[in-house]
Coordinates of C-alpha atoms and ligand atoms in Angstrom, one line a residue:
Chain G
X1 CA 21.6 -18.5 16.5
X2 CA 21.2 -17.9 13.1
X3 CA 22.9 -14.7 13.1
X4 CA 26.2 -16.8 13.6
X5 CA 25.3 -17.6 9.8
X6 CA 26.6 -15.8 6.8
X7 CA 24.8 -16.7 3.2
X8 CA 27.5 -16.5 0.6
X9 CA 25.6 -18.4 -2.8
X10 CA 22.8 -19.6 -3.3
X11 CA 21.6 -21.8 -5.8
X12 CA 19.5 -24.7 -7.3
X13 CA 20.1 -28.4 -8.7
X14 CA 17.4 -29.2 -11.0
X15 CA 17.7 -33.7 -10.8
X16 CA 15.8 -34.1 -8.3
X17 CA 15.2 -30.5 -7.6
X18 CA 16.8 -29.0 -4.3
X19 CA 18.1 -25.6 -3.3
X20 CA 21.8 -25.3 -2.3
X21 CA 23.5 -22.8 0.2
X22 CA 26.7 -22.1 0.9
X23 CA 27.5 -20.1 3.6
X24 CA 29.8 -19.6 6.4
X25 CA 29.7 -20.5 10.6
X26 CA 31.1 -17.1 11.9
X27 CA 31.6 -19.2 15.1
X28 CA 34.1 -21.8 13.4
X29 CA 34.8 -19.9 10.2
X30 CA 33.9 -23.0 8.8
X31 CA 32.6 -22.7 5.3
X32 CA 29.4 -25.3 4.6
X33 CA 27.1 -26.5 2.3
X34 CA 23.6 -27.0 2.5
X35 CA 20.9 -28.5 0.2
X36 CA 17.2 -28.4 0.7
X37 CA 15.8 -31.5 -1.3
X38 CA 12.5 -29.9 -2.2
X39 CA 10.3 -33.5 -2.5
X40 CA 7.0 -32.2 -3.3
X41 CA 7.9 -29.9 -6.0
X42 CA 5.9 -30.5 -9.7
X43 CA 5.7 -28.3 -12.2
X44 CA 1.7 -27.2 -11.0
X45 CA 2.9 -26.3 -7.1
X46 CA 2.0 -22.8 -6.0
X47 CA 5.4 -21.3 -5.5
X48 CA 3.6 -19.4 -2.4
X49 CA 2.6 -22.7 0.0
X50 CA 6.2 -24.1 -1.0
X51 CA 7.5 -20.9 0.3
X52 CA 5.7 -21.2 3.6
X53 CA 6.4 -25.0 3.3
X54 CA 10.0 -24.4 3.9
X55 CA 9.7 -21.2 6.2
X56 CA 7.9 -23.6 8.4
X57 CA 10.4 -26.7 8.2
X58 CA 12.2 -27.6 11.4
X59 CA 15.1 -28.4 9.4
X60 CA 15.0 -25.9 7.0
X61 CA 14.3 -22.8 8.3
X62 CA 17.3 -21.0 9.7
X63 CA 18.8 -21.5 6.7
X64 CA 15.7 -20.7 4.4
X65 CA 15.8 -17.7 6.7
X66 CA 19.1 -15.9 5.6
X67 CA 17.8 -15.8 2.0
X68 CA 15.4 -12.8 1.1
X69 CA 11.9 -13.7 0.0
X70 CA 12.6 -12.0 -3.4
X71 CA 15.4 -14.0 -4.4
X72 CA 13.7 -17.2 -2.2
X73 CA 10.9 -17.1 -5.0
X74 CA 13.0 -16.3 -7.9
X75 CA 15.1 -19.4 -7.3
X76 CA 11.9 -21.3 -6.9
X77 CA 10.4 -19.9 -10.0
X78 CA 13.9 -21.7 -11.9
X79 CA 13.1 -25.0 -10.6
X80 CA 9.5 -24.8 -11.6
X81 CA 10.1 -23.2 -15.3
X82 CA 12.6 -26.1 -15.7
X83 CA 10.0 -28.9 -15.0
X84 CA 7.6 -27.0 -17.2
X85 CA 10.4 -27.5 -19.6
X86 CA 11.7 -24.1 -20.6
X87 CA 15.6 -23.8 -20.7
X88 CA 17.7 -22.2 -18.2
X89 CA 18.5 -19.0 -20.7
X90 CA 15.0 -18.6 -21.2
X91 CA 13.8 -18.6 -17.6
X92 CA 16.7 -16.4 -16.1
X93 CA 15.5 -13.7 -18.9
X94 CA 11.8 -13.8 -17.7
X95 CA 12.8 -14.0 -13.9
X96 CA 15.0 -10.8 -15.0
X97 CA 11.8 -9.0 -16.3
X98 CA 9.5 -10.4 -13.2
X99 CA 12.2 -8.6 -11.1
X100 CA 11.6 -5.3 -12.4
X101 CA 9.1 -2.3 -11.9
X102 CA 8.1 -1.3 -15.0
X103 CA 5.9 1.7 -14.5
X104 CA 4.0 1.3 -17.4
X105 CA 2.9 -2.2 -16.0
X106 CA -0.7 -2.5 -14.8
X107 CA -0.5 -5.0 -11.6
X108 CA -4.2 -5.0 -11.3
X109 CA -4.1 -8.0 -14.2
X110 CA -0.8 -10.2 -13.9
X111 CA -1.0 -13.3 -12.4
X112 CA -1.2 -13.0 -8.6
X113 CA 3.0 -14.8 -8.5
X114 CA 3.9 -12.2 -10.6
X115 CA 2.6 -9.7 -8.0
X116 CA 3.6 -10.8 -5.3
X117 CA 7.6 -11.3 -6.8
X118 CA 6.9 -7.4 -7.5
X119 CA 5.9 -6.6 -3.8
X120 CA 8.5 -8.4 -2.4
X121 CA 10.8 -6.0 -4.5
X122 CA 8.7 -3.4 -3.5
X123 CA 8.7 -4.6 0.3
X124 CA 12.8 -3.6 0.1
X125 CA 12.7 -0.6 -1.1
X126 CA 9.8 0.5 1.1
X127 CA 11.8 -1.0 4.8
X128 CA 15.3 1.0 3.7
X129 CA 12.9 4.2 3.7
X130 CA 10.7 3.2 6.6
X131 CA 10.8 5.0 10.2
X132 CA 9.5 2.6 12.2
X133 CA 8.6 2.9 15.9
X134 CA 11.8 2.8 18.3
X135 CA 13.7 4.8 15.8
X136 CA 14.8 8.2 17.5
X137 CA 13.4 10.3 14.3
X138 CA 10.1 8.7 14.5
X139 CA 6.9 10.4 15.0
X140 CA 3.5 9.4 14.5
X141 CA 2.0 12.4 13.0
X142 CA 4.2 13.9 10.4
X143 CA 2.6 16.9 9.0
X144 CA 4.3 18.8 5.8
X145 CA 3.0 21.7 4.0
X146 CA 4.9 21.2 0.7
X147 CA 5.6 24.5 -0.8
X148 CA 3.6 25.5 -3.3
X149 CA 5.1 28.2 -4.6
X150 CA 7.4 26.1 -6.8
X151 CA 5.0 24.0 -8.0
X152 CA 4.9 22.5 -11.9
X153 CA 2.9 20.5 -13.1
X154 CA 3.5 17.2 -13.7
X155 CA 4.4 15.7 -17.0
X156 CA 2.1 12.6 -16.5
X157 CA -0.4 15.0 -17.7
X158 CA 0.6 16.9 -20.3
X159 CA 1.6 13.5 -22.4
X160 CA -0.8 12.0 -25.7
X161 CA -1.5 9.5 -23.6
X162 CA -3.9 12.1 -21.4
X163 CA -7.8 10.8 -20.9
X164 CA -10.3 13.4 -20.5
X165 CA -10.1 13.3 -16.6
Chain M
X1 CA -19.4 -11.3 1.0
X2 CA -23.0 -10.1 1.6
X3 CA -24.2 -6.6 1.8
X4 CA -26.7 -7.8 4.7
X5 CA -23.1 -9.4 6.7
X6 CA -22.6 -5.3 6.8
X7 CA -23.3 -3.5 10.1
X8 CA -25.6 -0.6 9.0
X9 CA -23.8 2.6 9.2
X10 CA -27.1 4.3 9.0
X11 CA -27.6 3.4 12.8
X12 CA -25.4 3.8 15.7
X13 CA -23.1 1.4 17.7
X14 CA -23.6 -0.6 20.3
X15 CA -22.7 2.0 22.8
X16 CA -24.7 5.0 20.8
X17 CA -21.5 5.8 18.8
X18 CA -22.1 7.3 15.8
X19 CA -20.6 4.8 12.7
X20 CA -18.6 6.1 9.7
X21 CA -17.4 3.8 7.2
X22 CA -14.5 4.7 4.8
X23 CA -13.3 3.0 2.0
X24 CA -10.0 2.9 0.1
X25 CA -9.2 2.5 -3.7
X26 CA -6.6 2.6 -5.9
X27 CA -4.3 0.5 -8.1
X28 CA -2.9 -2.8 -6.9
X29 CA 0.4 -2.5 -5.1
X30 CA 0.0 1.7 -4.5
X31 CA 0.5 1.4 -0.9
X32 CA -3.7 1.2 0.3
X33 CA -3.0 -1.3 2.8
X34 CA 0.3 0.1 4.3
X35 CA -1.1 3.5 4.7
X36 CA -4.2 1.9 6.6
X37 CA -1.6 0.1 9.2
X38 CA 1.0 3.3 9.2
X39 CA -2.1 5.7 10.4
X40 CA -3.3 2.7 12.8
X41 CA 0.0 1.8 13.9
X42 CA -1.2 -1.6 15.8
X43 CA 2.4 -2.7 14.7
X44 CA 3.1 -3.4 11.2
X45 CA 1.9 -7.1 10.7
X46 CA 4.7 -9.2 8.9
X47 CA 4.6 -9.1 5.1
X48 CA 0.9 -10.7 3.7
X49 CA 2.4 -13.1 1.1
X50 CA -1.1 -13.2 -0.2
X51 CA -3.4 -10.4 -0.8
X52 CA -6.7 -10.7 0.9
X53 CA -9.7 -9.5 -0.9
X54 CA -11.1 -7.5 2.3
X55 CA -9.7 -6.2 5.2
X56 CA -11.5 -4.5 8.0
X57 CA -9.9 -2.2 10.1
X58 CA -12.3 -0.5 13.3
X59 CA -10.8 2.6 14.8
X60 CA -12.4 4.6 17.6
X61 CA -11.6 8.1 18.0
X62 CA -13.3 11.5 19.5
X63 CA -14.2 13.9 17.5
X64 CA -15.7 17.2 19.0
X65 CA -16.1 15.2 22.4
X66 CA -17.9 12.6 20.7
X67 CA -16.9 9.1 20.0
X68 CA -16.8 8.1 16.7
X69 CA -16.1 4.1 15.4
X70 CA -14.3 4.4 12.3
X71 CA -14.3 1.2 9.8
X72 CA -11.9 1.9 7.1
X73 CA -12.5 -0.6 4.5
X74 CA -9.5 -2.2 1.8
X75 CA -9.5 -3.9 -0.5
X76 CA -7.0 -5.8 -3.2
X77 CA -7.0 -3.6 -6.7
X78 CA -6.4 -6.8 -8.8
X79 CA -9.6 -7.1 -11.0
X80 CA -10.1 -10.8 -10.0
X81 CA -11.7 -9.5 -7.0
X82 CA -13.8 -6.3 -9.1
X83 CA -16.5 -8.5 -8.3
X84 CA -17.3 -7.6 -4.9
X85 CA -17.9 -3.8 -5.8
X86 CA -21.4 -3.3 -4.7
X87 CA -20.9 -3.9 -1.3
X88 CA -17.8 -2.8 -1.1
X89 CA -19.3 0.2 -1.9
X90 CA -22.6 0.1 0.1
X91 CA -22.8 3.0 2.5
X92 CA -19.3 3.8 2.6
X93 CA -19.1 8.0 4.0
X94 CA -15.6 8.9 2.1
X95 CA -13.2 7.5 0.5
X96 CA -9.3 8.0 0.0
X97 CA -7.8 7.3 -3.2
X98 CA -4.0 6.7 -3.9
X99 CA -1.9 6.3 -6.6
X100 CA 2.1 5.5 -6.4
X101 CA 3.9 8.6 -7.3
X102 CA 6.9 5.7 -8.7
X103 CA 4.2 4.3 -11.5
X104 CA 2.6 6.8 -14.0
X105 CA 0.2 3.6 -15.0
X106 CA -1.5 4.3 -11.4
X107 CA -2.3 7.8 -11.6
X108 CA -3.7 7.0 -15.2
X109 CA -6.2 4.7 -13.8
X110 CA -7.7 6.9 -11.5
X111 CA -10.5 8.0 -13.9
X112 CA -11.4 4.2 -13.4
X113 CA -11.2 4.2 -9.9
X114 CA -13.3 7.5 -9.8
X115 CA -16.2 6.4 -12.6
X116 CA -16.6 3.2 -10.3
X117 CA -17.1 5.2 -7.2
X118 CA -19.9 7.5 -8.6
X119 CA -21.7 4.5 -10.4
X120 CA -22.4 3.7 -7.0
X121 CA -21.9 6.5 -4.3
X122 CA -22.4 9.7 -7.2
X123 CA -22.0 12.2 -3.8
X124 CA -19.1 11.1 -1.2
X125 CA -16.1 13.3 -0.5
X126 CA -13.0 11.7 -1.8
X127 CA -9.4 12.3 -0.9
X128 CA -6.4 12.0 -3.2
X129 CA -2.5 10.7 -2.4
X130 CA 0.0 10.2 -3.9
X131 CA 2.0 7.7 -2.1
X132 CA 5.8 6.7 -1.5
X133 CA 7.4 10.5 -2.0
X134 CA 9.8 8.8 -0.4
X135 CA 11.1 7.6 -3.3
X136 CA 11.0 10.5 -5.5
X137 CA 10.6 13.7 -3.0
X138 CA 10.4 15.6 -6.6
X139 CA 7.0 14.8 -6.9
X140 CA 6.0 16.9 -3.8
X141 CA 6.9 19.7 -6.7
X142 CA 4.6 18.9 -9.4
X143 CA 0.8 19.0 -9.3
X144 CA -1.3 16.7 -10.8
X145 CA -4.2 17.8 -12.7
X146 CA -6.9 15.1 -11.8
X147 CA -7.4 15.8 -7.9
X148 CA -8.2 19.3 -9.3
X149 CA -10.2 18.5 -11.8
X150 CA -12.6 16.5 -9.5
X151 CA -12.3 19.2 -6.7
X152 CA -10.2 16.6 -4.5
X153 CA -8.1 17.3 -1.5
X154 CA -4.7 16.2 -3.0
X155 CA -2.2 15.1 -0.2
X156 CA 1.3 14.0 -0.7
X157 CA 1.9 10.8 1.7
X158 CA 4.7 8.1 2.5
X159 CA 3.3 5.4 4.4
X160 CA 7.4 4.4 4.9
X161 CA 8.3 7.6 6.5
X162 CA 4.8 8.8 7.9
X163 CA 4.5 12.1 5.9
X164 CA 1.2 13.2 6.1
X165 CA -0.8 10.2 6.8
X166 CA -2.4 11.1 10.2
X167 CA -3.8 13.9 8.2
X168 CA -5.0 12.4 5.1
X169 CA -7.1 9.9 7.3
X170 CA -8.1 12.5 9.8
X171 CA -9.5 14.4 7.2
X172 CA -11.5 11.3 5.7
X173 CA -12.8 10.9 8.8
X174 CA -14.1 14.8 9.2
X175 CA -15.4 14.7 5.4
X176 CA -16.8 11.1 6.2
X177 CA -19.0 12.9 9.0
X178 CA -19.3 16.4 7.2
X179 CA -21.1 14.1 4.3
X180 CA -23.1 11.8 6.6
X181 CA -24.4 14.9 8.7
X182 CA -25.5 17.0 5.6
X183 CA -25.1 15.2 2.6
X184 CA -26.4 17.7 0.0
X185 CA -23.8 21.0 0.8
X186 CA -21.0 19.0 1.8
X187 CA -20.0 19.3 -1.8
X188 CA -19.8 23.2 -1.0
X189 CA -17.9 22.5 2.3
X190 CA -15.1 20.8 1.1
X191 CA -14.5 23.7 -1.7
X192 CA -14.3 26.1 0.8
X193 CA -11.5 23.7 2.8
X194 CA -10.0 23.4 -0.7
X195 CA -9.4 27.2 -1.1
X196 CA -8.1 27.4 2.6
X197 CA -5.9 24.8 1.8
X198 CA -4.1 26.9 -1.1
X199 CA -4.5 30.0 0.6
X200 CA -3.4 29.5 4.0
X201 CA -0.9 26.8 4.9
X202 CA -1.9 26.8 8.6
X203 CA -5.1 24.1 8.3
X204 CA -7.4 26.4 11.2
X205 CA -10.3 24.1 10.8
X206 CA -8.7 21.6 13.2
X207 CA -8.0 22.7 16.5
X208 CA -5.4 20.5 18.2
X209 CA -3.1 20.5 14.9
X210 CA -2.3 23.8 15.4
X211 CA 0.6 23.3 17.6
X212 CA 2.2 20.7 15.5
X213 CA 1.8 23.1 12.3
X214 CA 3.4 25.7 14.1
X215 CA 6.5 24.0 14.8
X216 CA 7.1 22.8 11.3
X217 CA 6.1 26.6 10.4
X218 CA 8.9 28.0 12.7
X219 CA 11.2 25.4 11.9
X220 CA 10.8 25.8 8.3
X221 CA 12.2 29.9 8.6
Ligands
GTP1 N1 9.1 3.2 -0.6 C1 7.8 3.0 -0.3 N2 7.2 1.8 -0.5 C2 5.9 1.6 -0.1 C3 5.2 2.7 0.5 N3 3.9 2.2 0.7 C4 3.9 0.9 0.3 N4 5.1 0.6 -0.2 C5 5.4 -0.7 -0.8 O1 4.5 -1.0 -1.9 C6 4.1 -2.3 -1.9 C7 2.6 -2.4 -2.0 O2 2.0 -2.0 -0.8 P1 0.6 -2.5 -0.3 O3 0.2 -1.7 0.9 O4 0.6 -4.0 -0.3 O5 -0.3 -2.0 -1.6 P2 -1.9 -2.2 -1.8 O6 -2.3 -0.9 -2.5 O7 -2.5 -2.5 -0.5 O8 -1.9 -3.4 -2.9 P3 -3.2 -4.4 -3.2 O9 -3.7 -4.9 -1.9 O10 -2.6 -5.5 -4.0 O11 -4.2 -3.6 -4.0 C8 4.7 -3.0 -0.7 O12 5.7 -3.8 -1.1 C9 5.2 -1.9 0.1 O13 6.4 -2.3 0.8 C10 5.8 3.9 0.7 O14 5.3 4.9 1.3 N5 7.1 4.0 0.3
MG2 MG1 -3.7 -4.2 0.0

């Protein structure tokens, strides 16, 4: 049923917080708006249980559905910078740098939040390039002998930054 | 998580199988866990939202007409669960290292990874991949100085596509026995593997692969 829903915006309203969605009923063409009060929302919540919160709520959950988790958490991570009192400009700019891979970044120490947002990115990426079983090209043991005859070496080692392996 | 919560590896299963237990390492967010559930395949389980310190996988396969029970061990590379190590560590047959081919900070932690391992299991074969050539299939050009280095079997893997995982845990599971059936030249073994791996690019150690190999071979020309 909730394929008959397109997302076009989404959004939030910081007083009292809520997430807003509008989107479209294929089925009508209607265009509608939806807002998800979020009640229990302070600026300590783990962003994680409210995620699985409103995955989990009757009401909310076809429509929580047609967001992506990435962007689900981002908007979630606004609402809670804002009741930790940091301004809008100042939380988009760090939800812009959570939303990147840097690859000089060492995961193994950010905050667990930060990870996650990261994998999440990550998780897209990885189900564009996935071959999954059911698709015609897939094969459970894919064996290739890369050619090495043209092999280089990589630049990761040949930089300053080169520990005595 | 106590070491004595550990089946003993030393001894066999509860049908006489022999036991191997294999253990995987490498940076947080690499790809450890996928690559686990790609080469498993008991359908990918939806997205963890959080990262479990352990996970215990069993596998039981036959190897030379013998059953073998397979527990490959993974584990969260965050440091807030380093902790654990020891018995992470305990008994563990091979392990397969990976770093993310997409994040040069992950490949420069692998002498960490490596100088953890032989605090506590100096002798164990260990495997190298580089994971998600998917996203950059240049890699599969370059070679990378540390699996060399540490005489390790490099392998170049996507756990999104499937490229070479079957065989990267296959061959933990060989070097996992190799080691536990005669620890002290397996050193030697796997050097020899390692030269037949550059020399020839038709792996003849394993018997049933050779079909497979071929077809790539002849499709390849
Ligand atoms: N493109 C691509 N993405 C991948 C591949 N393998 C894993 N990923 C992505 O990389 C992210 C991390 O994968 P995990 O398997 O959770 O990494 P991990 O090493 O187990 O991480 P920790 O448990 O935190 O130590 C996920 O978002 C995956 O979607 C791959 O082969 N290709
Ligand atoms: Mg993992």
């Amino acid at each position: 049923m909730a394929d008959t829903l397109q997302i076009l915006k989404c959004g939030v309203r910081f007083d009292p917080p809520a997430l807003v969605l509008n989107y479209k009923d294929r089925k009508t063409g209607k265009l509608r708006s939806r807002s998800m009060p979020l009640r229990n929302f302070n600026k300590n919540s783990g962003i994680d249980r409210i995620m699985q919160e409103l995955e989990s709520n009757p009401r909310h959950s076809k429509f929580i559905r047609l967001m992506s988790p990435a962007q689900l958490q981002r908007l979630l991570t606004i609402v809670k910078d804002k009741l930790n009192g940091l301004s809008l400009e100042a939380s988009i700019a760090r939800n812009n740098l959570m939303d990147q891979i840097n690859p000089e970044e060492n995961l193994n120490k950010v905050d667990p939040e930060i990870l996650q947002r990261k994998k999440l990115l990550m998780d897209s990426s990885f189900e564009k390039k996935r071959i999954k079983p059911g698709d015609p090209q897939f094969e459970y043991n894919v064996e290739v002998d890369f050619d090495e005859v043209a092999i280089e070496t990589s630049n990761w080692d040949s930089d300053n930054s080169e520990i005595d392996f | 998580m106590s070491t004595n919560s550990q089946p003993d590896y030393d001894k066999p299963g509860d049908e006489g199988e022999e036991r191997v237990k294999i253990i995987c390492l490498g940076d947080s967010a690499v790809g450890k866990s996928k690559l686990v559930e790609r080469f498993l395949m008991d359908g990918y389980k939806p997205q963890q939202l959080s990262t479990f310190a352990l996970t215990l996988f069993n596998y039981k396969t036959q190897i030379d007409g013998k059953t073998v029970s397979v527990d490959f061990w993974d584990t969260a590379g965050q440091e807030r669960f380093n902790s654990m190590h020891p018995s992470y560590y305990h008994q563990a047959h091979a392990c397969v290292m990976v770093f993310d081919c997409t994040r040069k900070i992950t490949y420069k932690n692998l002498p960490e990874w490596l100088k953890d391992l032989r605090t506590y299991r100096p002798e164990i074969p260990c495997l190298c991949a580089a994971n998600k050539i998917d996203e950059d299939m240049d890699t599969t050009k370059k070679s990378f100085a540390f699996a060399k280095k540490n005489n390790m079997p490099f392998y170049y893997v996507s756990a999104a596509n499937g490229t070479n995982v079957v065989r990267l845990f296959k061959d933990s599971i060989r070097a996992a026995l190799a080691y536990k059936h005669n620890s002290t030249d397996f050193m030697d073994e796997i050097m020899k593997e390692l030269e037949n791996f550059e020399l020839d690019p038709i792996p003849s150690k394993v018997k049933d692969k050779e079909k497979e190999t071929e077809k790539i071979t002849q499709e390849k020309s």
